[in-house]
Tab-separated table of C-alpha atoms in Angstrom:
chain	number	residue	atom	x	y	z
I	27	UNK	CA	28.898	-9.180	-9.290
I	28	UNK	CA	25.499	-7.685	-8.588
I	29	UNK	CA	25.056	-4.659	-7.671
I	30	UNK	CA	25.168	-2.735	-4.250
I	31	UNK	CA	21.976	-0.920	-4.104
I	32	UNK	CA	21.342	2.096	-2.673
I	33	UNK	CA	18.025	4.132	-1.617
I	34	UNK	CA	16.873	8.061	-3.769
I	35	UNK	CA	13.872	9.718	-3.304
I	36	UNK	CA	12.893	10.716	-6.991
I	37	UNK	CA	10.337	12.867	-8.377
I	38	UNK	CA	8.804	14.351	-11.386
I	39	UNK	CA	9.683	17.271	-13.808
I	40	UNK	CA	7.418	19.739	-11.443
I	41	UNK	CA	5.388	16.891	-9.782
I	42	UNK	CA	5.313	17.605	-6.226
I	43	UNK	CA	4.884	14.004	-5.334
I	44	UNK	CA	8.082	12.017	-4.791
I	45	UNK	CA	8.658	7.785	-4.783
I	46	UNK	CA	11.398	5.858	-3.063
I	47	UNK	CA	13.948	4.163	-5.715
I	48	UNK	CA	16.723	1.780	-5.164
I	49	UNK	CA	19.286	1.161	-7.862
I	50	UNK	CA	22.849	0.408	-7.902
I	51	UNK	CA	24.257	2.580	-11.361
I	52	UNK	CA	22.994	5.596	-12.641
I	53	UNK	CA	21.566	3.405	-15.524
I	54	UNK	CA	19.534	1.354	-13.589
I	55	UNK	CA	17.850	4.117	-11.915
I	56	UNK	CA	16.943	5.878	-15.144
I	57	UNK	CA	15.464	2.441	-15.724
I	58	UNK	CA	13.389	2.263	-13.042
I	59	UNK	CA	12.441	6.218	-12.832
I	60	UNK	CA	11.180	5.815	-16.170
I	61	UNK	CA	8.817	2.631	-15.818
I	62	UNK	CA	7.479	4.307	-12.879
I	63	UNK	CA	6.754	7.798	-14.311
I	64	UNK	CA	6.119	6.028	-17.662
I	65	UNK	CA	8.343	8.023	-19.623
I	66	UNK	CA	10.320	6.747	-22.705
I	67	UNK	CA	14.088	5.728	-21.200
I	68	UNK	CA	15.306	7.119	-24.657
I	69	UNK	CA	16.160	11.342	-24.414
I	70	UNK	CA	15.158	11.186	-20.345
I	71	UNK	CA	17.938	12.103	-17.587
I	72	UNK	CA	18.289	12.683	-14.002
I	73	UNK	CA	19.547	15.343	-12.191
I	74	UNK	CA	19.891	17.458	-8.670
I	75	UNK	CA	16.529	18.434	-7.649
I	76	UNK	CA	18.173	21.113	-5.677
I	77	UNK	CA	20.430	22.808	-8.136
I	78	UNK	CA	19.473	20.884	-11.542
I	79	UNK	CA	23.128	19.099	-12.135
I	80	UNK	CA	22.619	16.623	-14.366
I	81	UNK	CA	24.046	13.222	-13.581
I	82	UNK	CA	27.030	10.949	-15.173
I	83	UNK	CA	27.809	7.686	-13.539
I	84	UNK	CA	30.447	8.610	-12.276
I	85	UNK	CA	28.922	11.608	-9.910
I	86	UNK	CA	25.872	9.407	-9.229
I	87	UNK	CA	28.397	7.028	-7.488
I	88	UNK	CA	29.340	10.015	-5.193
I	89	UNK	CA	25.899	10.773	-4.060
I	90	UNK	CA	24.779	9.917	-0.549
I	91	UNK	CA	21.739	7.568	0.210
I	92	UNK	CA	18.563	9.257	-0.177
I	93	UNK	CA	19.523	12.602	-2.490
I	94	UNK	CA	16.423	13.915	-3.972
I	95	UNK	CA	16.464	13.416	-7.497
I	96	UNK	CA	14.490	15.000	-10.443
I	97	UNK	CA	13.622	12.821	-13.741
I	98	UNK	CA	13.280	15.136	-16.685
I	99	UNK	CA	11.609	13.199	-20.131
I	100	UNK	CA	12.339	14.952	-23.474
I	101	UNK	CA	12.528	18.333	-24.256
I	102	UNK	CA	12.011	19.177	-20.083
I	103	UNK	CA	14.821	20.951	-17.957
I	104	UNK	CA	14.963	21.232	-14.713
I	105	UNK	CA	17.067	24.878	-13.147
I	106	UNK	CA	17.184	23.665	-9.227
I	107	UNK	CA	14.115	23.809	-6.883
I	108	UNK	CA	15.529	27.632	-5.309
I	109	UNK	CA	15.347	28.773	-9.050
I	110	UNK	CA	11.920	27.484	-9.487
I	111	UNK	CA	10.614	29.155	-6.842
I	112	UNK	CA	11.953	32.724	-7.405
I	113	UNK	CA	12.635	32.458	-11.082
I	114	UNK	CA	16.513	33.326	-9.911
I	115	UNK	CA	19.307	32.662	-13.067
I	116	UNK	CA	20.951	28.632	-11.179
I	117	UNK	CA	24.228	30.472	-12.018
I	118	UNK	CA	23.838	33.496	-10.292
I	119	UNK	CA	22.482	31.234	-7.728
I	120	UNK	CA	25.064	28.557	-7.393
I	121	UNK	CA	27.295	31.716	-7.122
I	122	UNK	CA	25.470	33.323	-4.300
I	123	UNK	CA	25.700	29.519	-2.837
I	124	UNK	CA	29.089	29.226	-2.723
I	125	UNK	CA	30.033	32.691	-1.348
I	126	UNK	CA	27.660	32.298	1.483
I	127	UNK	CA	28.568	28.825	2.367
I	128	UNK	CA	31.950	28.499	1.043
I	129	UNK	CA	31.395	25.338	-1.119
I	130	UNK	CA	29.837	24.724	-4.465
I	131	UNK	CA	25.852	23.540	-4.515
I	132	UNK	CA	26.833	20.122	-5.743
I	133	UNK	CA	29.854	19.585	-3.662
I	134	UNK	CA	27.447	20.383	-0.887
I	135	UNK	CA	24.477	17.902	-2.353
I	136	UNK	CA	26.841	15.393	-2.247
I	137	UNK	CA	28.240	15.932	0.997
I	138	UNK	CA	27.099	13.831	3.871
I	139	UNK	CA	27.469	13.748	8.097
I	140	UNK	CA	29.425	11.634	10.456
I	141	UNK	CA	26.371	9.717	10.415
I	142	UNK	CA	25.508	9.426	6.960
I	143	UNK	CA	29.044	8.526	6.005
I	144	UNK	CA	28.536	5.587	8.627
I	145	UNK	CA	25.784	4.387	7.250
I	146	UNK	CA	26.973	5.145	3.711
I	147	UNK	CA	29.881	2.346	4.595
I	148	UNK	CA	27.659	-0.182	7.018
I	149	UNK	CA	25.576	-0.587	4.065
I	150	UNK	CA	27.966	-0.983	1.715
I	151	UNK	CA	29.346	-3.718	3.413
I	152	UNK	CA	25.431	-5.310	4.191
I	153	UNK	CA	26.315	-8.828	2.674
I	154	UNK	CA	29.297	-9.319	4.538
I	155	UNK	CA	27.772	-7.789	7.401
I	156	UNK	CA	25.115	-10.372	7.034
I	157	UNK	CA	27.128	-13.173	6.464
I	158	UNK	CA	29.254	-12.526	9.173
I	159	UNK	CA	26.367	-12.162	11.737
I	160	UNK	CA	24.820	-15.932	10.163
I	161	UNK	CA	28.138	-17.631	11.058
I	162	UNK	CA	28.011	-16.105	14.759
I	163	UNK	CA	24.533	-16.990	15.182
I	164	UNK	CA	25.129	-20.270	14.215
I	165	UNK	CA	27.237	-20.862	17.007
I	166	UNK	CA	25.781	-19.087	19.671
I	167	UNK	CA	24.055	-20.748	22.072
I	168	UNK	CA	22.925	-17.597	24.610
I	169	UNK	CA	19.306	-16.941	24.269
I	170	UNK	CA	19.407	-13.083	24.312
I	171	UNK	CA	22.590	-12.895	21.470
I	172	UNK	CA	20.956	-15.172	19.246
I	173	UNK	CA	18.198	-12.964	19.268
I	174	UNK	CA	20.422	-10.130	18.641
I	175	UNK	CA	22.291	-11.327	16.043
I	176	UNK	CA	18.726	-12.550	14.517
I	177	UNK	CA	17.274	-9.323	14.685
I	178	UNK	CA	20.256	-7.851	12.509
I	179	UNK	CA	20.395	-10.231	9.602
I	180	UNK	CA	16.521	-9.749	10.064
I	181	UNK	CA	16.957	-5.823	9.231
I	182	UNK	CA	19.752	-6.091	7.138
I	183	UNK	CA	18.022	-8.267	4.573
I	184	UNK	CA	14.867	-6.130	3.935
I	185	UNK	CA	14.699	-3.999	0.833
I	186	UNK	CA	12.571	-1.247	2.921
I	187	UNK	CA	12.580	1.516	-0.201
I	188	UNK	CA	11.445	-0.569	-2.603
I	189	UNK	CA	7.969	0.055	-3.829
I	190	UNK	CA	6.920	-2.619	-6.976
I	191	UNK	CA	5.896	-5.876	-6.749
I	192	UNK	CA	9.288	-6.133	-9.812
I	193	UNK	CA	11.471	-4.348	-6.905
I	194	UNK	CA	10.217	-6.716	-4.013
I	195	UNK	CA	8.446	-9.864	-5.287
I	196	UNK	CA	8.970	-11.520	-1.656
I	197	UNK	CA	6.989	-8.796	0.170
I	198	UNK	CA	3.988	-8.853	-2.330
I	199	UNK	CA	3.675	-13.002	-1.349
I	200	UNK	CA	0.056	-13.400	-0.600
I	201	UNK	CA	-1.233	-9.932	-1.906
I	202	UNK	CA	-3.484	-9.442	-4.269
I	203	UNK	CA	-2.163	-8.985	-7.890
I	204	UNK	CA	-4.507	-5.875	-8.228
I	205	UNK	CA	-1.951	-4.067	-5.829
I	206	UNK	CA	1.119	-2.492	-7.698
I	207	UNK	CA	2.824	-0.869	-5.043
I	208	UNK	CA	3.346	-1.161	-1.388
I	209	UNK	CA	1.973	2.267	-0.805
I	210	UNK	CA	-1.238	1.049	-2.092
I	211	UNK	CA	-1.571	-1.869	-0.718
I	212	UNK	CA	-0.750	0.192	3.109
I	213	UNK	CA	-3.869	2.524	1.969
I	214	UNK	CA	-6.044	0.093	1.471
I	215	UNK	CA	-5.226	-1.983	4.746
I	216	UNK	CA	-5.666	1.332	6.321
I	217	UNK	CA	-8.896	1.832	4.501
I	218	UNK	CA	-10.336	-1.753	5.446
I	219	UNK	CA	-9.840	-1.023	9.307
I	220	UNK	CA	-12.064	2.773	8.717
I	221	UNK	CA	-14.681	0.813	6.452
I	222	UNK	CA	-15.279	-2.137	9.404
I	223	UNK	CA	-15.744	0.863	12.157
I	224	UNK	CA	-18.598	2.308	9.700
I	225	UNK	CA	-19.735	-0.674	9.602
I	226	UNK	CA	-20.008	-1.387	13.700
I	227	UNK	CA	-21.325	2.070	13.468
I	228	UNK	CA	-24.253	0.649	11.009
I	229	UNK	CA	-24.821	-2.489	12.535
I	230	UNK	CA	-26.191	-0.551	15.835
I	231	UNK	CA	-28.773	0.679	14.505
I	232	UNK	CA	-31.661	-1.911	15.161
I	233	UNK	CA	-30.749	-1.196	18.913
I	234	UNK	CA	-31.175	2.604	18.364
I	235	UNK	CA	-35.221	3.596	19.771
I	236	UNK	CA	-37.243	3.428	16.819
I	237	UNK	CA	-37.776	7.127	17.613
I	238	UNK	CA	-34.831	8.061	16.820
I	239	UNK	CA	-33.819	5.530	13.907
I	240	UNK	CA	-34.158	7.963	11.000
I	241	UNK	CA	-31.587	10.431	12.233
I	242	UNK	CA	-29.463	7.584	13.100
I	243	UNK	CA	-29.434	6.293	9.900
I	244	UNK	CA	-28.998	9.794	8.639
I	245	UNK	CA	-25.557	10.545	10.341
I	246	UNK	CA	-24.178	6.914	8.886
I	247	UNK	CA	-25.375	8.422	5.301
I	248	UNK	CA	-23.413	11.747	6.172
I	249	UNK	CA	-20.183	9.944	7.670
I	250	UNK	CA	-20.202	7.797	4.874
I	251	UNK	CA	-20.116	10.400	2.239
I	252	UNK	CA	-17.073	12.087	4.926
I	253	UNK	CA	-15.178	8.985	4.834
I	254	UNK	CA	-15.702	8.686	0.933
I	255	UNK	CA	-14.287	12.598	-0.037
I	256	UNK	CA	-11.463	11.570	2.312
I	257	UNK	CA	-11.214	7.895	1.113
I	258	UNK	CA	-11.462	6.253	4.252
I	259	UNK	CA	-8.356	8.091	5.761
I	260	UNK	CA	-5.896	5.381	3.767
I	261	UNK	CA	-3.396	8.339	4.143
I	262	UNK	CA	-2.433	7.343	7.493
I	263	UNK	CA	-0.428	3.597	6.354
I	264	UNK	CA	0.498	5.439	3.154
I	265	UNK	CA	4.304	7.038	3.397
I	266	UNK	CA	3.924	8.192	0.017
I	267	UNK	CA	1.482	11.028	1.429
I	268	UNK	CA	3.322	14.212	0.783
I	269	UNK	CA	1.192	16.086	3.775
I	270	UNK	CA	2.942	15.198	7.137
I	271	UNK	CA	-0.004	15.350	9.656
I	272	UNK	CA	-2.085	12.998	7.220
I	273	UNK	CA	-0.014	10.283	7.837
I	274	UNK	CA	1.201	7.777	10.738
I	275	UNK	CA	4.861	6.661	9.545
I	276	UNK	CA	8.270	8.492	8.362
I	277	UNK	CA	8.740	8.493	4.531
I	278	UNK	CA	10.328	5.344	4.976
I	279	UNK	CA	7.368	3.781	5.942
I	280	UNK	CA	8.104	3.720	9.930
I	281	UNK	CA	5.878	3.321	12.418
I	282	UNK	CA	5.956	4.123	15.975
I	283	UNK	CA	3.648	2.485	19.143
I	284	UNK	CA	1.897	5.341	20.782
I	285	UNK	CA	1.520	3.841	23.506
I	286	UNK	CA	-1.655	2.423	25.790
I	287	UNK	CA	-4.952	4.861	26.186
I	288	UNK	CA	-4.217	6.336	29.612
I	289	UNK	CA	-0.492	6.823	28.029
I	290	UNK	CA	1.344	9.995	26.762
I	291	UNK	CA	4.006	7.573	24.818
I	292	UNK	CA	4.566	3.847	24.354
I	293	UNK	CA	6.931	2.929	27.565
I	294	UNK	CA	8.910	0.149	25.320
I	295	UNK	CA	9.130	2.443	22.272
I	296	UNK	CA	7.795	-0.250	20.229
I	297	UNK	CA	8.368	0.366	16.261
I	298	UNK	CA	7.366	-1.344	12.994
I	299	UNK	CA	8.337	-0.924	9.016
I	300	UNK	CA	5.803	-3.135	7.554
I	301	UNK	CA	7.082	-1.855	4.197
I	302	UNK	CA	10.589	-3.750	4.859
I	303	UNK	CA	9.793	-7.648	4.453
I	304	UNK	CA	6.545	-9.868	4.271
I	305	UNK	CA	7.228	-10.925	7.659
I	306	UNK	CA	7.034	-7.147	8.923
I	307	UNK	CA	4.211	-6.441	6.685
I	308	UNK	CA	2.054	-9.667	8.147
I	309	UNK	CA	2.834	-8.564	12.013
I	310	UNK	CA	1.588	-4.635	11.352
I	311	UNK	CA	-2.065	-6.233	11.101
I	312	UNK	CA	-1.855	-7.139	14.589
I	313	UNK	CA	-1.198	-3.398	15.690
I	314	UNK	CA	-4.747	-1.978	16.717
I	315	UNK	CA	-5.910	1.681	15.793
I	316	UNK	CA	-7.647	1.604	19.551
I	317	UNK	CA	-10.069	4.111	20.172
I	318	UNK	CA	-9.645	6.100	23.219
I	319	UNK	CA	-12.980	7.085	24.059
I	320	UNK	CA	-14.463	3.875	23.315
I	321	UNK	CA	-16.107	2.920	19.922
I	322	UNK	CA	-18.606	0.045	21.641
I	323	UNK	CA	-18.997	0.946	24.809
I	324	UNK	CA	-19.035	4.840	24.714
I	325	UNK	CA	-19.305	6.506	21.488
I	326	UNK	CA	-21.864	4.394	19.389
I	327	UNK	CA	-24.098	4.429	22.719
I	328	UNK	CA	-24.105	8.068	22.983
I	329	UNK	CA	-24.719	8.633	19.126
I	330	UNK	CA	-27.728	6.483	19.907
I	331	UNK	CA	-29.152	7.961	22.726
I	332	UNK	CA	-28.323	11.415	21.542
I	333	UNK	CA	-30.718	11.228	18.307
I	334	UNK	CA	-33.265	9.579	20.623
I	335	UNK	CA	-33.675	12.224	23.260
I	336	UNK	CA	-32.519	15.433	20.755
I	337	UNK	CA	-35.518	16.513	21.090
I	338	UNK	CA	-35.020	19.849	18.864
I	339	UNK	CA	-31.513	19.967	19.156
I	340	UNK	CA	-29.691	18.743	16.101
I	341	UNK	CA	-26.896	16.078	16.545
I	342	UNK	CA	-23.001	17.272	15.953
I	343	UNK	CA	-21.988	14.328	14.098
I	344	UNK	CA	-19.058	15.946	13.028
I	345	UNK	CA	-17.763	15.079	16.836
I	346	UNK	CA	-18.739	11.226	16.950
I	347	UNK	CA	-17.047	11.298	13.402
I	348	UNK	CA	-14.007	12.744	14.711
I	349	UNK	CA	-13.820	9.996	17.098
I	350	UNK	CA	-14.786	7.305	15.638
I	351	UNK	CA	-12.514	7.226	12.651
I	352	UNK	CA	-10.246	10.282	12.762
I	353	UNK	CA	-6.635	10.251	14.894
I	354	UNK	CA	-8.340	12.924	17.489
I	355	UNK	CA	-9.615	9.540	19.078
I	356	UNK	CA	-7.579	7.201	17.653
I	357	UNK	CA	-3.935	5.695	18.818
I	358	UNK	CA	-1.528	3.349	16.767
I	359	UNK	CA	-0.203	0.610	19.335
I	360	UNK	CA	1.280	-2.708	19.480
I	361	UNK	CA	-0.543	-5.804	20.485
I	362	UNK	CA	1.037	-5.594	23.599
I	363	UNK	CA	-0.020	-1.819	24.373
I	364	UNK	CA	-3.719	-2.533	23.839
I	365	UNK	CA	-5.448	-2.930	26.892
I	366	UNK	CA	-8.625	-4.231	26.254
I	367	UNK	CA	-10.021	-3.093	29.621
I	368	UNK	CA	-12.377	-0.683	30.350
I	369	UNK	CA	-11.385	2.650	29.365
I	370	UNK	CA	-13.949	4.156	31.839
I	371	UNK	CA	-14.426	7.065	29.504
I	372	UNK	CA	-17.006	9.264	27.912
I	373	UNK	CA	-17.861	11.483	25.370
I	374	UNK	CA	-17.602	15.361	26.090
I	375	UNK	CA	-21.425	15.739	26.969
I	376	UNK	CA	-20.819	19.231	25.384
I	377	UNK	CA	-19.941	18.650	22.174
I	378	UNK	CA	-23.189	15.798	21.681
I	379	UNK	CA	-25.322	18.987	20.198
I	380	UNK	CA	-24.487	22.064	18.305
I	381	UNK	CA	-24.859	25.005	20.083
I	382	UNK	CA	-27.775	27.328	18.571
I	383	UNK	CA	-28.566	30.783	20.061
I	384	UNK	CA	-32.392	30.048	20.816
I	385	UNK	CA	-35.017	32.708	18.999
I	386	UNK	CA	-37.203	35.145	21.516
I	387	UNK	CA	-40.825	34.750	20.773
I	388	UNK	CA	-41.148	38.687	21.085
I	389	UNK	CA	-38.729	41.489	21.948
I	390	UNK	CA	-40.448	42.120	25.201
I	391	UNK	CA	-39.628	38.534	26.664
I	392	UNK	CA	-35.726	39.043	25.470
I	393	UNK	CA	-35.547	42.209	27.052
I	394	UNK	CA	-36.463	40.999	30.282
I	395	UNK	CA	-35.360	37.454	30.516
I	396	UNK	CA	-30.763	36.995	30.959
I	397	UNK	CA	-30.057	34.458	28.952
I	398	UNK	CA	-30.180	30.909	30.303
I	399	UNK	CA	-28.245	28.356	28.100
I	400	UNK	CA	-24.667	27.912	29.145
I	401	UNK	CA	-21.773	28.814	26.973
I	402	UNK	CA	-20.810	25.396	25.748
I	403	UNK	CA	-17.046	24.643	25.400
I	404	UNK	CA	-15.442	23.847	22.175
I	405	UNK	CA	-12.534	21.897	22.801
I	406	UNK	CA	-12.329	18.268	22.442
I	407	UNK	CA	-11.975	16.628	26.392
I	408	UNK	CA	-10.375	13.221	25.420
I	409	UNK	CA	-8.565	10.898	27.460
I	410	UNK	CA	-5.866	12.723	30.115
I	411	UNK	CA	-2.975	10.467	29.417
I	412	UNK	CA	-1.715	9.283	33.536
């Protein structure tokens, strides 16, 4: 009987970087941990991240779906991530635990919710789950419960924690052998979409006034080196990116619509895990990162006409940067959220140049002349969502 298995989040020996791991015995996982952090499976062991318990198969079967696991090779130990941090003896801490909390560390690691108890024992019954939904579906005939009961076997059958091509040979179907990993593969697609905006950005310039096509192709050079040190913002597919705010999805790999332009939110809370199935992972390239400000019709226009007429002003590229391939001007939606209409918006006229105190000529001119320029603002005026 194969079998059941279940999702951990597993990590290093003081790496802070953690992977997703599916496995159904404590052997298995070992197994996997140690392929993936290439360490030999002979001497290595997992345990608690939280309070360093080291793991027999029979506690790893009491553990709930997604408990954060450390994989220590030979010779490493692991005390618990509180001890780590404030050096703090894990007995004298398990102690101070369970007096302030009234249960043991572990008892409380493997502890789970109403909810996660739920779905502890919906997906331990998955198969029959499945099986039982294919039977009903293949006698329904009403358009809206087939659709139902198709959209369940649909997420039931993914393997969305799964990260190898070894783990999930069905997902990687049509991708590149050079990608190992889903995570990678989500960077790069991320990546390609940035790359093809520089690229619009370049192919402009025999429109820009040959007056002002030097600085123009100055500012691609500049973004281009930005977009290189941050490697073509790939962190926002990637749900392996341990910094929150660099990334689009959940840790899962889940995606939410956020909704049209002239929208706060996405009105049919459209969602997508491209990381659960091929089928998933083929739709995602439909979703558009859709500029709200414009790309063609507002913000490439204004880069050009600013280095034109700059006179001695200098350019603030860092602004058309920002909104041109950064998520200050950028919104994840679903094909059916991206209005391809006129946006009938422009670029904050005051952010085009950076604001320089001008020079007197002489002391005797500043003293008797106020200052004319106008304090410029410095906050970003994007879209108003209606």
């Amino acid at each position: 009987m194969a079998e059941l298995l279940r999702p951990f989040r597993l990590r290093g020996c003081g790496s802070p970087q953690k992977f997703g791991v599916a496995a159904g015995s404590l052997r298995g996982l070992l197994r996997k941990g140690c392929r993936l952090l290439q360490l030999p499976l002979s001497g290595s062991r997992l345990c608690l991240y939280e309070d360093g318990t080291e793991l027999t198969e029979s506690y790893f079967r009491t553990l709930p779906p997604q408990t954060e696991l450390v994989l220590l090779g030979p010779g490493e130990s692991w005390r618990g991530c509180e001890c780590a941090r404030d050096g703090e003896d894990p007995g004298r801490y398990n102690r101070r635990w369970r007096s302030s909390t009234g249960v043991s560390r572990s008892a409380y690691a493997a502890g789970a919710s109403d909810i996660e108890r739920f779905l502890v024992a919906f997906c331990s019954q998955g198969d029959a789950v499945v099986a039982a939904a294919r039977r009903l579906l293949a006698d329904e005939r009403a358009p809206r419960r087939q659709k139902l009961l198709a959209d369940l076997i649909h997420n039931l059958s993914h393997n969305i924690l799964a990260e190898g091509r070894e783990e999930d040979k069905s997902w990687f179907e049509g991708v590149e052998s050079r990608f190992k990993s889903k995570s990678s593969y989500m960077r790069y697609s991320c990546q390609s979409r940035i790359r093809s905006y520089l690229r619009e950005v370049s192919n402009f310039l025999p429109k820009v006034h040959p007056t002002g096509r030097e600085a123009y192709r100055s500012i691609i050079d500049l973004m281009a080196e930005r977009l290189k040190a941050a490697k073509y913002n790939g962190s926002y597919f990637d749900r392996r990116e341990e910094e929150e705010a660099a990334r689009l999805c959940t840790t899962e790999g889940w995606f939410s619509c956020q909704g049209p332009f002239d929208c706060a939110a996405c009105p049919s809370k459209h969602s997508i895990n491209p990381y659960s199935n091929r089928e998933s992972r083929i739709f995602f390239s439909t979703w558009n990162l859709d500029h709200i400000i414009e790309k063609k019709r507002a913000v490439v226009p204004t880069l050009a006409e600013a280095v034109t007429t700059r006179g001695r002003r200098e350019v603030n590229w860092e602004y058309f940067y920002q909104l041109l391939f950064t998520v200050e001007n950028l919104k994840l939606v679903h094909i059916a959220c991206h209005k391809k209409t006129n946006h009938n918006l422009s670029c904050d006229k005051s952010r085009i140049y950076r604001t320089q105190q001008a020079e007197p000529r002489c002391p005797r001119a500043a003293a008797g002349r106020l200052p004319s320029r106008r304090i410029l603002s410095k906050q970003p005026q994007l879209a108003t969502p209606d």
